[in-house]
Amino acid sequence: MRLTAALYGLAAAIGALAQSDEYPPLKSDGPYALHVKGQCNSSIDGYLYAVHEFSTDHDPDTGVSVLHYAPVPAPMAGNSSYRFYFNTSVDDDSGLGFVVTDIHASNATNLYKGKAMFWTYFPDTNVAILELGEGADPYNVQFVGFGEDEKAFVYAQHDDSTAVVGKPGPETSVNLYGWAICWQTRYTVTGFTLSWITYGKPHNPTCERVDLTRLKL
């Protein structure tokens, strides 16, 4: 895999993105709707939409959003909060990239060409929350891929279950599926929210594991 998109993260981390033409430009694919379907006997079946974490924030170019679940048979037509994009580098043949919304939103480096989805972890739970927008950086934005079945996965090169004392940690490519819908509160908004179970049984008892897929609009 040639993860040329990783150059963007490296450049941002060291503050070296001085000239945007030094790196392959990102291309945007979409718009897509994001569909969630519950596993096993779950009744979850619907679409995700972006909600600002602060009700007073009405500027689409700024702020942070979470992804709430709506049990609807189709995304609401004409509602931009249901529209998402998939950004990757032009010469990247890996099929991996970043899920974003508001592709015209401005940010300090224009790193992700939109408000990228990132993971926020907490020390008191094994359930992370997915957010979009300001706060996205190379350390909390993950490469996402969509398989032949269009199911979303997170690509990782870290597996600490194989750690051996005295030896460097191995890099083992693995696709992770930890998506869940959980009842969550983030600042001023509460609702059924796209979340990520890091491992095992979720600490949040409202969580239901789901498959996340995309639908071209």
GROMACS .gro file of C-alpha atoms in nm:
model
  217
    1MET     CA    1   0.000   0.000   0.000
    2ARG     CA    2   0.120   0.348  -0.080
    3LEU     CA    3  -0.025   0.567   0.192
    4THR     CA    4   0.075   0.898   0.039
    5ALA     CA    5  -0.205   1.065   0.234
    6ALA     CA    6   0.002   0.998   0.546
    7LEU     CA    7   0.239   1.270   0.427
    8TYR     CA    8  -0.026   1.524   0.516
    9GLY     CA    9  -0.036   1.402   0.873
   10LEU     CA   10   0.342   1.401   0.902
   11ALA     CA   11   0.368   1.749   0.758
   12ALA     CA   12   0.109   1.886   0.997
   13ALA     CA   13   0.270   1.717   1.295
   14ILE     CA   14   0.603   1.889   1.234
   15GLY     CA   15   0.455   2.213   1.103
   16ALA     CA   16   0.623   2.170   0.768
   17LEU     CA   17   0.331   2.217   0.531
   18ALA     CA   18   0.475   2.539   0.394
   19GLN     CA   19   0.377   2.489   0.032
   20SER     CA   20   0.073   2.282  -0.055
   21ASP     CA   21   0.217   2.184  -0.396
   22GLU     CA   22   0.494   1.984  -0.224
   23TYR     CA   23   0.243   1.703  -0.160
   24PRO     CA   24  -0.019   1.529  -0.374
   25PRO     CA   25  -0.347   1.721  -0.353
   26LEU     CA   26  -0.643   1.555  -0.189
   27LYS     CA   27  -0.937   1.456  -0.404
   28SER     CA   28  -1.292   1.439  -0.270
   29ASP     CA   29  -1.531   1.157  -0.353
   30GLY     CA   30  -1.898   1.191  -0.275
   31PRO     CA   31  -2.130   1.307  -0.144
   32TYR     CA   32  -2.229   0.999   0.050
   33ALA     CA   33  -2.488   0.915   0.309
   34LEU     CA   34  -2.365   0.711   0.605
   35HIS     CA   35  -2.590   0.417   0.692
   36VAL     CA   36  -2.578   0.220   1.017
   37LYS     CA   37  -2.729  -0.125   1.061
   38GLY     CA   38  -2.735  -0.303   1.395
   39GLN     CA   39  -2.574  -0.642   1.438
   40CYS     CA   40  -2.740  -0.956   1.573
   41ASN     CA   41  -3.091  -0.870   1.702
   42SER     CA   42  -3.042  -0.494   1.709
   43SER     CA   43  -3.324  -0.282   1.566
   44ILE     CA   44  -3.090  -0.002   1.458
   45ASP     CA   45  -3.135   0.079   1.090
   46GLY     CA   46  -3.098   0.435   0.966
   47TYR     CA   47  -2.867   0.721   0.876
   48LEU     CA   48  -2.618   0.952   1.043
   49TYR     CA   49  -2.629   1.331   1.043
   50ALA     CA   50  -2.390   1.592   1.182
   51VAL     CA   51  -2.499   1.796   1.485
   52HIS     CA   52  -2.304   2.090   1.630
   53GLU     CA   53  -2.188   2.026   1.984
   54PHE     CA   54  -2.294   2.378   2.081
   55SER     CA   55  -2.640   2.495   1.978
   56THR     CA   56  -2.510   2.852   1.942
   57ASP     CA   57  -2.260   2.747   1.674
   58HIS     CA   58  -2.424   2.804   1.336
   59ASP     CA   59  -2.113   2.861   1.124
   60PRO     CA   60  -2.055   2.554   0.901
   61ASP     CA   61  -1.685   2.644   0.864
   62THR     CA   62  -1.603   2.624   1.234
   63GLY     CA   63  -1.682   2.427   1.545
   64VAL     CA   64  -1.711   2.057   1.617
   65SER     CA   65  -1.994   1.817   1.542
   66VAL     CA   66  -2.095   1.468   1.645
   67LEU     CA   67  -2.279   1.210   1.438
   68HIS     CA   68  -2.632   1.138   1.556
   69TYR     CA   69  -2.842   0.845   1.440
   70ALA     CA   70  -3.185   0.889   1.282
   71PRO     CA   71  -3.405   0.578   1.234
   72VAL     CA   72  -3.518   0.687   0.888
   73PRO     CA   73  -3.544   0.483   0.565
   74ALA     CA   74  -3.346   0.741   0.365
   75PRO     CA   75  -3.134   1.051   0.432
   76MET     CA   76  -3.333   1.372   0.436
   77ALA     CA   77  -3.322   1.526   0.089
   78GLY     CA   78  -3.175   1.874   0.079
   79ASN     CA   79  -3.033   1.848   0.432
   80SER     CA   80  -2.655   1.899   0.411
   81SER     CA   81  -2.599   1.748   0.756
   82TYR     CA   82  -2.661   1.406   0.600
   83ARG     CA   83  -2.392   1.457   0.331
   84PHE     CA   84  -2.038   1.330   0.376
   85TYR     CA   85  -1.729   1.294   0.160
   86PHE     CA   86  -1.431   1.064   0.136
   87ASN     CA   87  -1.098   1.236   0.080
   88THR     CA   88  -0.777   1.068  -0.030
   89SER     CA   89  -0.464   1.156  -0.227
   90VAL     CA   90  -0.479   1.141  -0.605
   91ASP     CA   91  -0.201   0.880  -0.643
   92ASP     CA   92  -0.302   0.672  -0.341
   93ASP     CA   93  -0.389   0.319  -0.452
   94SER     CA   94  -0.469   0.191  -0.102
   95GLY     CA   95  -0.840   0.281  -0.103
   96LEU     CA   96  -0.792   0.450   0.234
   97GLY     CA   97  -0.876   0.806   0.326
   98PHE     CA   98  -1.064   1.035   0.563
   99VAL     CA   99  -1.436   1.081   0.622
  100VAL     CA  100  -1.522   1.452   0.618
  101THR     CA  101  -1.819   1.684   0.605
  102ASP     CA  102  -1.841   2.047   0.490
  103ILE     CA  103  -1.566   2.008   0.228
  104HIS     CA  104  -1.555   2.384   0.179
  105ALA     CA  105  -1.484   2.449   0.547
  106SER     CA  106  -1.165   2.637   0.617
  107ASN     CA  107  -0.897   2.530   0.865
  108ALA     CA  108  -0.546   2.633   0.955
  109THR     CA  109  -0.361   2.406   0.709
  110ASN     CA  110  -0.642   2.283   0.483
  111LEU     CA  111  -0.501   1.944   0.578
  112TYR     CA  112  -0.812   1.732   0.527
  113LYS     CA  113  -1.005   1.952   0.282
  114GLY     CA  114  -1.307   1.965   0.510
  115LYS     CA  115  -1.404   1.883   0.869
  116ALA     CA  116  -1.248   1.544   0.928
  117MET     CA  117  -1.382   1.271   1.157
  118PHE     CA  118  -1.161   1.206   1.458
  119TRP     CA  119  -1.160   0.983   1.765
  120THR     CA  120  -1.187   1.122   2.120
  121TYR     CA  121  -1.094   0.882   2.400
  122PHE     CA  122  -1.168   0.906   2.772
  123PRO     CA  123  -0.982   0.733   3.059
  124ASP     CA  124  -1.299   0.611   3.233
  125THR     CA  125  -1.447   0.409   2.945
  126ASN     CA  126  -1.358   0.184   2.653
  127VAL     CA  127  -1.603   0.374   2.429
  128ALA     CA  128  -1.466   0.659   2.219
  129ILE     CA  129  -1.682   0.923   2.058
  130LEU     CA  130  -1.654   1.026   1.693
  131GLU     CA  131  -1.633   1.399   1.623
  132LEU     CA  132  -1.581   1.613   1.313
  133GLY     CA  133  -1.413   1.948   1.268
  134GLU     CA  134  -1.174   2.157   1.473
  135GLY     CA  135  -0.959   1.931   1.685
  136ALA     CA  136  -0.874   1.689   1.405
  137ASP     CA  137  -0.500   1.628   1.383
  138PRO     CA  138  -0.261   1.352   1.269
  139TYR     CA  139  -0.284   1.181   1.608
  140ASN     CA  140  -0.660   1.130   1.629
  141VAL     CA  141  -0.773   1.106   1.264
  142GLN     CA  142  -0.764   0.747   1.142
  143PHE     CA  143  -0.739   0.603   0.794
  144VAL     CA  144  -1.079   0.461   0.699
  145GLY     CA  145  -1.153   0.218   0.418
  146PHE     CA  146  -1.466   0.067   0.266
  147GLY     CA  147  -1.454  -0.299   0.166
  148GLU     CA  148  -1.623  -0.468  -0.127
  149ASP     CA  149  -1.939  -0.482   0.085
  150GLU     CA  150  -1.898  -0.107   0.150
  151LYS     CA  151  -1.859  -0.174   0.523
  152ALA     CA  152  -1.629   0.081   0.684
  153PHE     CA  153  -1.318  -0.028   0.871
  154VAL     CA  154  -1.029   0.148   1.039
  155TYR     CA  155  -0.685   0.057   0.911
  156ALA     CA  156  -0.419   0.007   1.178
  157GLN     CA  157  -0.056  -0.100   1.187
  158HIS     CA  158  -0.039  -0.155   1.560
  159ASP     CA  159  -0.109  -0.479   1.748
  160ASP     CA  160   0.023  -0.477   2.104
  161SER     CA  161  -0.106  -0.832   2.165
  162THR     CA  162   0.213  -0.956   1.999
  163ALA     CA  163   0.450  -0.747   2.214
  164VAL     CA  164   0.766  -0.921   2.335
  165VAL     CA  165   1.001  -0.779   2.599
  166GLY     CA  166   1.331  -0.669   2.450
  167LYS     CA  167   1.204  -0.658   2.094
  168PRO     CA  168   1.064  -0.369   1.891
  169GLY     CA  169   0.689  -0.363   1.851
  170PRO     CA  170   0.588  -0.526   1.522
  171GLU     CA  171   0.382  -0.345   1.262
  172THR     CA  172   0.095  -0.574   1.166
  173SER     CA  173  -0.168  -0.446   0.924
  174VAL     CA  174  -0.519  -0.508   1.055
  175ASN     CA  175  -0.869  -0.386   0.972
  176LEU     CA  176  -1.075  -0.291   1.277
  177TYR     CA  177  -1.454  -0.282   1.314
  178GLY     CA  178  -1.554  -0.112   1.638
  179TRP     CA  179  -1.851   0.100   1.529
  180ALA     CA  180  -2.142   0.137   1.770
  181ILE     CA  181  -2.443   0.356   1.837
  182CYS     CA  182  -2.451   0.469   2.200
  183TRP     CA  183  -2.655   0.716   2.403
  184GLN     CA  184  -2.397   0.989   2.458
  185THR     CA  185  -2.374   1.347   2.582
  186ARG     CA  186  -2.112   1.576   2.436
  187TYR     CA  187  -2.123   1.929   2.574
  188THR     CA  188  -2.474   2.058   2.494
  189VAL     CA  189  -2.605   1.773   2.276
  190THR     CA  190  -2.738   1.433   2.379
  191GLY     CA  191  -2.860   1.150   2.164
  192PHE     CA  192  -2.782   0.823   1.991
  193THR     CA  193  -2.431   0.891   1.866
  194LEU     CA  194  -2.179   0.713   1.646
  195SER     CA  195  -1.915   0.575   1.880
  196TRP     CA  196  -1.623   0.331   1.878
  197ILE     CA  197  -1.576   0.033   2.111
  198THR     CA  198  -1.205  -0.012   2.157
  199TYR     CA  199  -1.223  -0.369   2.284
  200GLY     CA  200  -1.454  -0.615   2.458
  201LYS     CA  201  -1.787  -0.539   2.620
  202PRO     CA  202  -1.867  -0.166   2.613
  203HIS     CA  203  -1.859   0.016   2.946
  204ASN     CA  204  -2.158   0.220   2.826
  205PRO     CA  205  -2.455  -0.022   2.857
  206THR     CA  206  -2.657   0.159   2.586
  207CYS     CA  207  -2.411   0.073   2.310
  208GLU     CA  208  -2.514  -0.148   2.022
  209ARG     CA  209  -2.257  -0.260   1.767
  210VAL     CA  210  -2.334  -0.162   1.408
  211ASP     CA  211  -2.200  -0.195   1.057
  212LEU     CA  212  -2.123   0.141   0.898
  213THR     CA  213  -2.168   0.164   0.522
  214ARG     CA  214  -2.184   0.445   0.268
  215LEU     CA  215  -2.439   0.519   0.000
  216LYS     CA  216  -2.356   0.745  -0.296
  217LEU     CA  217  -2.599   1.035  -0.322
   0.00000   0.00000   0.00000
